[in-house]
JSON list of C-alpha atoms in Angstrom, two decimals:
[
{"chain": "A", "resi": 1, "resn": "UNK", "atom": "CA", "xyz": [75.27, 88.02, 40.21]},
{"chain": "A", "resi": 2, "resn": "UNK", "atom": "CA", "xyz": [72.43, 89.72, 38.36]},
{"chain": "A", "resi": 3, "resn": "UNK", "atom": "CA", "xyz": [69.01, 88.19, 39.00]},
{"chain": "A", "resi": 4, "resn": "UNK", "atom": "CA", "xyz": [65.34, 88.90, 38.47]},
{"chain": "A", "resi": 5, "resn": "UNK", "atom": "CA", "xyz": [61.98, 87.81, 39.87]},
{"chain": "A", "resi": 6, "resn": "UNK", "atom": "CA", "xyz": [59.03, 86.03, 38.26]},
{"chain": "A", "resi": 7, "resn": "UNK", "atom": "CA", "xyz": [56.84, 89.14, 38.47]},
{"chain": "A", "resi": 8, "resn": "UNK", "atom": "CA", "xyz": [59.30, 91.47, 36.71]},
{"chain": "A", "resi": 9, "resn": "UNK", "atom": "CA", "xyz": [58.34, 92.53, 33.20]},
{"chain": "A", "resi": 10, "resn": "UNK", "atom": "CA", "xyz": [60.40, 91.53, 30.22]},
{"chain": "A", "resi": 11, "resn": "UNK", "atom": "CA", "xyz": [60.98, 95.22, 29.51]},
{"chain": "A", "resi": 12, "resn": "UNK", "atom": "CA", "xyz": [62.46, 95.70, 32.98]},
{"chain": "A", "resi": 13, "resn": "UNK", "atom": "CA", "xyz": [65.08, 92.98, 32.52]},
{"chain": "A", "resi": 14, "resn": "UNK", "atom": "CA", "xyz": [66.28, 94.00, 29.05]},
{"chain": "A", "resi": 15, "resn": "UNK", "atom": "CA", "xyz": [68.94, 96.36, 30.48]},
{"chain": "A", "resi": 16, "resn": "UNK", "atom": "CA", "xyz": [70.27, 93.46, 32.57]},
{"chain": "A", "resi": 17, "resn": "UNK", "atom": "CA", "xyz": [70.34, 91.20, 29.52]},
{"chain": "A", "resi": 18, "resn": "UNK", "atom": "CA", "xyz": [72.48, 93.79, 27.76]},
{"chain": "A", "resi": 19, "resn": "UNK", "atom": "CA", "xyz": [75.16, 92.94, 30.34]},
{"chain": "A", "resi": 20, "resn": "UNK", "atom": "CA", "xyz": [74.72, 89.15, 30.55]},
{"chain": "A", "resi": 21, "resn": "UNK", "atom": "CA", "xyz": [73.05, 86.52, 28.38]},
{"chain": "A", "resi": 22, "resn": "UNK", "atom": "CA", "xyz": [70.85, 84.97, 31.06]},
{"chain": "A", "resi": 23, "resn": "UNK", "atom": "CA", "xyz": [69.46, 85.61, 34.52]},
{"chain": "A", "resi": 24, "resn": "UNK", "atom": "CA", "xyz": [68.49, 83.34, 37.37]},
{"chain": "A", "resi": 25, "resn": "UNK", "atom": "CA", "xyz": [64.89, 84.00, 38.46]},
{"chain": "A", "resi": 26, "resn": "UNK", "atom": "CA", "xyz": [64.48, 84.07, 42.25]},
{"chain": "A", "resi": 27, "resn": "UNK", "atom": "CA", "xyz": [61.40, 83.50, 44.38]},
{"chain": "A", "resi": 28, "resn": "UNK", "atom": "CA", "xyz": [60.58, 85.62, 47.44]},
{"chain": "A", "resi": 29, "resn": "UNK", "atom": "CA", "xyz": [62.94, 83.48, 49.56]},
{"chain": "A", "resi": 30, "resn": "UNK", "atom": "CA", "xyz": [65.86, 84.12, 47.20]},
{"chain": "A", "resi": 31, "resn": "UNK", "atom": "CA", "xyz": [65.90, 80.58, 45.78]},
{"chain": "A", "resi": 32, "resn": "UNK", "atom": "CA", "xyz": [66.39, 79.93, 42.07]},
{"chain": "A", "resi": 33, "resn": "UNK", "atom": "CA", "xyz": [63.09, 78.93, 40.45]},
{"chain": "A", "resi": 34, "resn": "UNK", "atom": "CA", "xyz": [63.91, 79.53, 36.81]},
{"chain": "A", "resi": 35, "resn": "UNK", "atom": "CA", "xyz": [66.22, 81.06, 34.22]},
{"chain": "A", "resi": 36, "resn": "UNK", "atom": "CA", "xyz": [65.45, 83.60, 31.51]},
{"chain": "A", "resi": 37, "resn": "UNK", "atom": "CA", "xyz": [67.77, 84.42, 28.63]},
{"chain": "A", "resi": 38, "resn": "UNK", "atom": "CA", "xyz": [68.19, 86.79, 25.71]},
{"chain": "A", "resi": 39, "resn": "UNK", "atom": "CA", "xyz": [66.92, 83.99, 23.47]},
{"chain": "A", "resi": 40, "resn": "UNK", "atom": "CA", "xyz": [63.66, 83.95, 25.44]},
{"chain": "A", "resi": 41, "resn": "UNK", "atom": "CA", "xyz": [63.22, 87.69, 24.83]},
{"chain": "A", "resi": 42, "resn": "UNK", "atom": "CA", "xyz": [63.98, 87.28, 21.12]},
{"chain": "A", "resi": 43, "resn": "UNK", "atom": "CA", "xyz": [61.45, 84.44, 20.90]},
{"chain": "A", "resi": 44, "resn": "UNK", "atom": "CA", "xyz": [58.75, 86.63, 22.51]},
{"chain": "A", "resi": 45, "resn": "UNK", "atom": "CA", "xyz": [59.47, 89.50, 20.13]},
{"chain": "A", "resi": 46, "resn": "UNK", "atom": "CA", "xyz": [59.41, 87.25, 17.06]},
{"chain": "A", "resi": 47, "resn": "UNK", "atom": "CA", "xyz": [56.09, 85.75, 18.11]},
{"chain": "A", "resi": 48, "resn": "UNK", "atom": "CA", "xyz": [54.51, 89.18, 18.58]},
{"chain": "A", "resi": 49, "resn": "UNK", "atom": "CA", "xyz": [54.48, 89.00, 22.37]},
{"chain": "A", "resi": 50, "resn": "UNK", "atom": "CA", "xyz": [54.55, 92.07, 24.56]},
{"chain": "A", "resi": 51, "resn": "UNK", "atom": "CA", "xyz": [57.48, 93.27, 26.61]},
{"chain": "A", "resi": 52, "resn": "UNK", "atom": "CA", "xyz": [54.99, 94.06, 29.39]},
{"chain": "A", "resi": 53, "resn": "UNK", "atom": "CA", "xyz": [54.50, 90.32, 29.98]},
{"chain": "A", "resi": 54, "resn": "UNK", "atom": "CA", "xyz": [55.95, 88.81, 33.14]},
{"chain": "A", "resi": 55, "resn": "UNK", "atom": "CA", "xyz": [59.20, 86.88, 33.31]},
{"chain": "A", "resi": 56, "resn": "UNK", "atom": "CA", "xyz": [57.31, 83.95, 34.85]},
{"chain": "A", "resi": 57, "resn": "UNK", "atom": "CA", "xyz": [55.46, 83.34, 31.59]},
{"chain": "A", "resi": 58, "resn": "UNK", "atom": "CA", "xyz": [58.66, 82.92, 29.56]},
{"chain": "A", "resi": 59, "resn": "UNK", "atom": "CA", "xyz": [61.33, 81.61, 31.96]},
{"chain": "A", "resi": 60, "resn": "UNK", "atom": "CA", "xyz": [62.60, 78.06, 31.88]},
{"chain": "A", "resi": 61, "resn": "UNK", "atom": "CA", "xyz": [61.33, 76.40, 35.01]},
{"chain": "A", "resi": 62, "resn": "UNK", "atom": "CA", "xyz": [62.19, 74.50, 37.04]},
{"chain": "A", "resi": 63, "resn": "UNK", "atom": "CA", "xyz": [65.74, 75.73, 36.75]},
{"chain": "A", "resi": 64, "resn": "UNK", "atom": "CA", "xyz": [68.55, 73.26, 36.37]},
{"chain": "A", "resi": 65, "resn": "UNK", "atom": "CA", "xyz": [71.19, 74.20, 38.91]},
{"chain": "A", "resi": 66, "resn": "UNK", "atom": "CA", "xyz": [74.44, 72.80, 40.24]},
{"chain": "A", "resi": 67, "resn": "UNK", "atom": "CA", "xyz": [75.63, 72.85, 43.84]},
{"chain": "A", "resi": 68, "resn": "UNK", "atom": "CA", "xyz": [78.84, 74.65, 44.72]},
{"chain": "A", "resi": 69, "resn": "UNK", "atom": "CA", "xyz": [80.54, 71.29, 45.26]},
{"chain": "A", "resi": 70, "resn": "UNK", "atom": "CA", "xyz": [79.71, 70.05, 41.72]},
{"chain": "A", "resi": 71, "resn": "UNK", "atom": "CA", "xyz": [82.61, 69.21, 39.44]},
{"chain": "A", "resi": 72, "resn": "UNK", "atom": "CA", "xyz": [83.23, 70.92, 36.13]},
{"chain": "A", "resi": 73, "resn": "UNK", "atom": "CA", "xyz": [82.44, 67.60, 34.47]},
{"chain": "A", "resi": 74, "resn": "UNK", "atom": "CA", "xyz": [79.03, 67.42, 36.18]},
{"chain": "A", "resi": 75, "resn": "UNK", "atom": "CA", "xyz": [78.16, 70.94, 35.03]},
{"chain": "A", "resi": 76, "resn": "UNK", "atom": "CA", "xyz": [79.34, 70.18, 31.48]},
{"chain": "A", "resi": 77, "resn": "UNK", "atom": "CA", "xyz": [77.33, 66.96, 31.38]},
{"chain": "A", "resi": 78, "resn": "UNK", "atom": "CA", "xyz": [74.13, 68.81, 32.38]},
{"chain": "A", "resi": 79, "resn": "UNK", "atom": "CA", "xyz": [74.71, 71.52, 29.81]},
{"chain": "A", "resi": 80, "resn": "UNK", "atom": "CA", "xyz": [75.27, 69.03, 27.03]},
{"chain": "A", "resi": 81, "resn": "UNK", "atom": "CA", "xyz": [72.43, 66.71, 28.05]},
{"chain": "A", "resi": 82, "resn": "UNK", "atom": "CA", "xyz": [69.84, 69.51, 28.18]},
{"chain": "A", "resi": 83, "resn": "UNK", "atom": "CA", "xyz": [71.38, 71.79, 25.51]},
{"chain": "A", "resi": 84, "resn": "UNK", "atom": "CA", "xyz": [71.60, 74.73, 27.87]},
{"chain": "A", "resi": 85, "resn": "UNK", "atom": "CA", "xyz": [74.19, 77.48, 27.97]},
{"chain": "A", "resi": 86, "resn": "UNK", "atom": "CA", "xyz": [74.29, 78.45, 31.64]},
{"chain": "A", "resi": 87, "resn": "UNK", "atom": "CA", "xyz": [73.68, 76.97, 35.06]},
{"chain": "A", "resi": 88, "resn": "UNK", "atom": "CA", "xyz": [73.13, 78.80, 38.31]},
{"chain": "A", "resi": 89, "resn": "UNK", "atom": "CA", "xyz": [75.51, 77.61, 41.03]},
{"chain": "A", "resi": 90, "resn": "UNK", "atom": "CA", "xyz": [73.56, 77.40, 44.29]},
{"chain": "A", "resi": 91, "resn": "UNK", "atom": "CA", "xyz": [74.15, 76.82, 47.98]},
{"chain": "A", "resi": 92, "resn": "UNK", "atom": "CA", "xyz": [72.36, 74.11, 49.96]},
{"chain": "A", "resi": 93, "resn": "UNK", "atom": "CA", "xyz": [69.27, 76.34, 50.30]},
{"chain": "A", "resi": 94, "resn": "UNK", "atom": "CA", "xyz": [69.00, 76.98, 46.55]},
{"chain": "A", "resi": 95, "resn": "UNK", "atom": "CA", "xyz": [70.31, 80.55, 46.76]},
{"chain": "A", "resi": 96, "resn": "UNK", "atom": "CA", "xyz": [72.48, 81.63, 43.81]},
{"chain": "A", "resi": 97, "resn": "UNK", "atom": "CA", "xyz": [76.21, 81.98, 44.35]},
{"chain": "A", "resi": 98, "resn": "UNK", "atom": "CA", "xyz": [77.15, 82.44, 40.72]},
{"chain": "A", "resi": 99, "resn": "UNK", "atom": "CA", "xyz": [76.52, 81.35, 37.17]},
{"chain": "A", "resi": 100, "resn": "UNK", "atom": "CA", "xyz": [78.62, 79.01, 35.09]},
{"chain": "A", "resi": 101, "resn": "UNK", "atom": "CA", "xyz": [78.36, 79.16, 31.31]},
{"chain": "A", "resi": 102, "resn": "UNK", "atom": "CA", "xyz": [79.42, 76.93, 28.46]},
{"chain": "A", "resi": 103, "resn": "UNK", "atom": "CA", "xyz": [82.20, 79.33, 27.59]},
{"chain": "A", "resi": 104, "resn": "UNK", "atom": "CA", "xyz": [83.53, 79.14, 31.17]},
{"chain": "A", "resi": 105, "resn": "UNK", "atom": "CA", "xyz": [83.92, 75.40, 30.72]},
{"chain": "A", "resi": 106, "resn": "UNK", "atom": "CA", "xyz": [84.70, 74.88, 27.07]},
{"chain": "A", "resi": 107, "resn": "UNK", "atom": "CA", "xyz": [86.91, 77.86, 26.12]},
{"chain": "A", "resi": 108, "resn": "UNK", "atom": "CA", "xyz": [89.85, 76.61, 28.22]},
{"chain": "A", "resi": 109, "resn": "UNK", "atom": "CA", "xyz": [89.57, 73.20, 26.54]}
]
C-alpha cells in the first residue's frame, strides 16, 4: 500500500497520486492519521496554493478507517454516510493493511 507522511510536500506525493487516487497519511508510529487524495491536490492548485505546502495542511483528518474484521456493508455505509471514496483498512494498532474504494464495493453490484 502506498502511503505518505504529514510532513511530505504535495509535490513529493504527486507521483504516487499518478498511481492511485488517494493515500493514507501515517504518523511516526505508522498509524493512519489522515487521507489525502488527488481532489485535495486539485483543490490546492485551483485556489492558488503551492505544491511546496505540507500534506498535513490539506489532508482529511482524522481519517475514517475500518478494521480488518469490518463487513463490506459497514465499509459501504461509512463511504455513503460521509461521501468518501476510499477507506484505509487497519489492524488493531491503526496500521494500514490496505485500502478499500467505492469501486471495490460497488462495481461487483
